Amino acid sequence: MAAYAWIIPLLPLVGYIFLLLLGKKAPEGFVAGVSTILVLIGLGLSLGVFSSLAGTDGAVTYTWKWLSIGSHNIDVGFQVTHLNALMLVVVSLVSTLVFLFSLGYMHKDERFSVFYQYLNLFVFSMLALVISPNLLQMYIFWEMVGLCSYLLVGFWYFKPEAALAAKKSFIVTRIGDVGLFIAIILLFASTGSFDFNTIFQAAASGKIALGFISGSGLITLTAILAFIGAVGKSAQFPLHVWLPDAMEGPTPVSALIHAATMVAAGVYLVARLYPLFELSQPALTVVAWIGGVTALLASLMALTQRDIKRVIAYSTVSQLGYMMMALGVGGYVYGVFHLMTHAFFKALLFLAAGSIIHAIDTQDLFDMGGLRKKMPITFWTFLAGALALSGIVPFAGFWSKDDILTATLKSGHPVLYLFGLIAAFCTAFYIFRVFFLTFAGKPRDEKRYEHAHEGSWVMTLPLIVLAVLATIAGFFNSPLNGNALEKYLLRDAGDAVVAGIPTTSPAYLLGHTYPANVGLMALSVAVGLAGIGLAAWRYANKNREITVPTGEGNFLYMLSYRKFYLDEIYYAIVVAPGKVLAKISDFVDRYIIDGIVVVVSRLVYVIGLGLKYTQTGQLQTYGAATMLGLFVILAIALFRQGGVF
Amino acid sequence: MPTLSIPPQSLLTLGVILFCLGLFGALTRRNIIIVLVCVELMLNAANINLVAFSRLGASPNLDGQVFALFTITVAAAEIAVGLALLLAFFRLRQSSEVKDMNQNKL
Amino acid sequence: MNSTPDFLHQPYWYTMGPMMVVAATAFVVMILEFIFRSGNRRWLSGISMLGILVALGVAIRFDVAQVHQAAWIKPQLLLNTIAVDSLGTVFSILILIGSFLVLLFTFDYTGRTKVAAEHTYLILFAVVGALTMATAFDLITLYVGLELLSVSSYVLTALKKKSLKSVEGGAKYLVMGSIGSATLLYGFSFIYGISGTTNLAAIASSAQDLWATYPTMVIVAFVLVVAGLGVKLSFVPFHMWTPDAYEGAPSPISAFLATVSKVAGFAMLFRILVWVFGSGSSAEFYWIAIIAAITMVVGNLLALPQKNMKRLLAFSSVAQAGYVVVPFALFGFITASQDWYGTIDSVMFYLLAYTFMTTGAFAVAHLVERDRESGESDALIGLARRNPWLATALTIFLLSLAGMPLTGGFVGKFYIFTETVHLREVWLGIVLFGTSVMSFFYYFGWIRKMFIRDPSDNPVSPKPIQVAPAMHTLLGLCVLGTLVLGVVPAAFLHSLGQTPW
């Protein structure tokens, strides 16, 4: 079955080409129908691949020689590890549902077909990224998903914020990509291969060195550089600033790309390179701390946002931070597990938010309220998602988040555990703040409330499916079923046996596992319930008037609302320190950054123009130039030789 | 047969002189015919060298003379084509000056 | 001479097959041309193409035969002047592919433009010269092959004898080419003088001692030979005739000069560098590296402000020659024998990709020039609307010339780049990539022009360009070649990798 994994990414590519040929005027139902059915077939195949790997160790790899350079071969192909198989299922499942949802959400958009083209292209790139057998191929698709994200965030390019956000998301993630690219080049230079397994084997057996950088130093360096790429893609602190702005894109895009799949690619990258990370404790520590700090900061920022999508966006950043933290403290399985559950419940929350936005055409929480009666399906499904996110037993988020917190504490990171616990409290608070502001109480904007309605079945069906998953997905890896997913994922470690890596090497160990601890479970549930309680007291209390907060004089509120002023700090670093500096930076911007490109190209052009006038058309000038060249070379050569004859 | 001993250096010098003479002519004369003749001089400089080496080289043998014969033949073909092109050029431009070849430039 | 050549028992057919087929075709076409003096004689081109295809089949059969033999076969010598080794065979295949494309191009060209019918067999004789350069193993034979190619090319350049530009281009090419030949020959005379033989194998076997005895002579010969061949291959600063000749020549002949003639030139440069100067010090190869760098930089700089399409392609071909010569510069730094494979592979690969993309670009430029009656690049404006297929094809060729991924040009450049990294001459690779970034400016200038709307065009139904079937075939082949080499380079690289050099 795994031998046919290559068909899975090919299906959306076929869809893309088909839609491209069909043109922009194709009927909506047909466009969405074809795309959805193709991805659905992909989902079926993914499930087949997933289950076919259940009883086996190691990866299934198929490669063909693409290019041979000297003694190096560069292959293309695909590789299905247990991790990849899980990712295939997650990506194609969420894609299928989002494809269906978009039929309702993007209804009557004049570029409907183009939207589906982009989506198809994205899903192709994402699936192809997942099954890449080597870093080069992965990097190509890594860039392609970034490009698709850029196209989709800026899909409504006539809105200036959308165009700006698209540019911002592209540029900020590009900063991270530079790190990843350098890491790839370093790994290639030191091991002579882009191939994952070859690199891991070289690293594990210590056959990795480059000039004066020692083996372990090189591993740490490349791991951290690759992690910078993951930081950009997964919107980790300090490169998280692009993700909330990317919410300018259509909501299904936010659900698919900026919650479930592309942003998780950073986490996936670290997980994919885990054998490398495991060889470097410093790199793991960096991953853990960046993840922990991100989880805490982003959850604090989410507390006060007024835009429903921005709250969920910060929540995404925070949850990605959890995953990174899990990977950093050695909880490989838990990070990946959380990636999966998060994909379900976060896609659910985004789609539910999309359903709300679609119904009342605003994103401001303080214009909502009382929607429970109008939109019962959205209400119940959102509740499932919110409970899952808050980590309330028995919803999906409970199991994965609790695993992460347990692993953090048991691996000896009490400070990070505290971060995680505070973040968990904030998480429960902010998501139920959204929940109560949206569904509870009286409508604050009657006019919008009047024509609010539930979407058609194409929009509600994905919500229901995801709600079911958000409820039960946690049981895939609970002590109740003997941690089945954990056993499944750890079979990737079987590669070590295949590759002949000494069992003493930490590579291929794929982290540590910790038994569930009822005490810690109870603690985190209690923290989550406390957050929900606080939110209910604050926002669902009939005695308390809900007013639009101004934040005047409330330092902490402003700190969170202004996202810890990080955007402003960035802004200040670039432009603000005094008018002089502003002018200088303006000058720099206009005449140096922009100017360098212009000046260099002009200069080159002028040199070319000057050289052009050497082509006088006069034969004897040509001959003279030719012979002058000859004699100059001859003279220098003879001079270096030392004397004539 | 008494051998006349000529130092190889003098023959090589003759070659250099011929080559430079031909080159100088090819680059300075205004008439295309003269230019072609000067190019022949450059080829003949090489021929002088070949023949000289054939007799006085590190390991003398006949290869050099054979080479020279080939060169002469090839040069004849080249000059024939050159003169034909010159004729075509003269018909179109009414000139045989090098500086009048100025249609293709910049 | 090592032994008395055995004239009777040498595998003539086996060794000279392609050359004999092409020469025989040339004579047949020449005689037919004498017999049928009037009427439409385009079918002569058809016969020529057939002959080239047969020769190609013969050459490929040799290659396959060589691949299936033992890992290393000794080059076979014919009369001690023609070597049949994989190197010659692969170069021959490249030359024959290029010639076929050029003949297809002339077939279309002569349908619209009246030129002397002699061009058909002149091209074939030039191809014989090129094949000789690829397989000859003796200085004399190499020289005669070079002159056969060159003299035919001079005439071909001046084929439009009523066009002043064409004749002038031919005359300039002739004078510069002859000066180059004289320089080359002068260099050869020194090689002969110190080694006492013209046979490459004999020179190679005694080279080490000789070069130690006469270092100065070697340097003089080296510079003269490189300069002489540099004129033919248009390395900077020996390139100045190139744009004038390309602009004046009929378009198919420009394509011929840019592809077949260059491939043959590189074959000859290869033979001489490796067999004659290979055992010298690597100091000599620094000169090749410097020439490569200067050629890449100046060629691209010259192309930047160029408005005329064919002149731009001429400068672009100068720059491309710079890219190809990079691996030649690396020969001096090779220590391990298996490194040879990669370097030679990269040369062959790039030359094949170059043949497809350059011929294709010249073909589209020619069609546009004929349609708009202007050779300026502004004639491209609105091409995407007038003929989307031509615009797509030209875009692919230009992207490949510029080195965009998924085209043959990219894989070739990437391959050469990795060789420079591998052999620790990274600066050459950096120059290569830097200058190809520069080339994006002018290639994308063309692409931009194709896709903007021509204000003078009728917006509803722009006047389409008529393209004959032969041209469609040519463009189709070139697009296919460029893309296949870019997407599945292994198709060609694999057989290269199997070829014992």
XYZ file of C-alpha atoms in Angstrom, chain A residues 612-624 627 630-631 645, chain B residues 12 23 25-30 35 42 98-99 101-102 104-106:
34
model
C 28.780 47.829 -26.373
C 30.594 50.748 -27.987
C 33.651 48.572 -28.371
C 31.685 46.773 -31.069
C 32.477 49.455 -33.605
C 31.932 47.234 -36.586
C 35.517 47.943 -37.636
C 37.226 44.688 -38.451
C 40.711 45.913 -37.651
C 39.637 47.160 -34.222
C 38.367 43.680 -33.541
C 41.628 42.165 -34.723
C 43.642 44.594 -32.644
C 45.703 40.319 -30.595
C 46.752 37.425 -26.901
C 49.887 39.441 -26.268
C 63.902 31.123 -23.836
C 62.380 30.658 -35.511
C 49.704 40.619 -38.155
C 49.649 44.334 -42.040
C 46.354 42.622 -41.365
C 45.538 45.132 -38.688
C 46.625 48.300 -40.473
C 46.261 47.993 -44.239
C 43.142 49.571 -45.681
C 44.711 42.183 -45.495
C 50.915 34.739 -40.786
C 38.193 47.518 -44.745
C 36.631 50.537 -43.064
C 32.643 47.022 -43.753
C 30.543 48.890 -41.210
C 26.908 45.352 -38.646
C 27.906 47.198 -35.523
C 27.034 48.050 -31.936
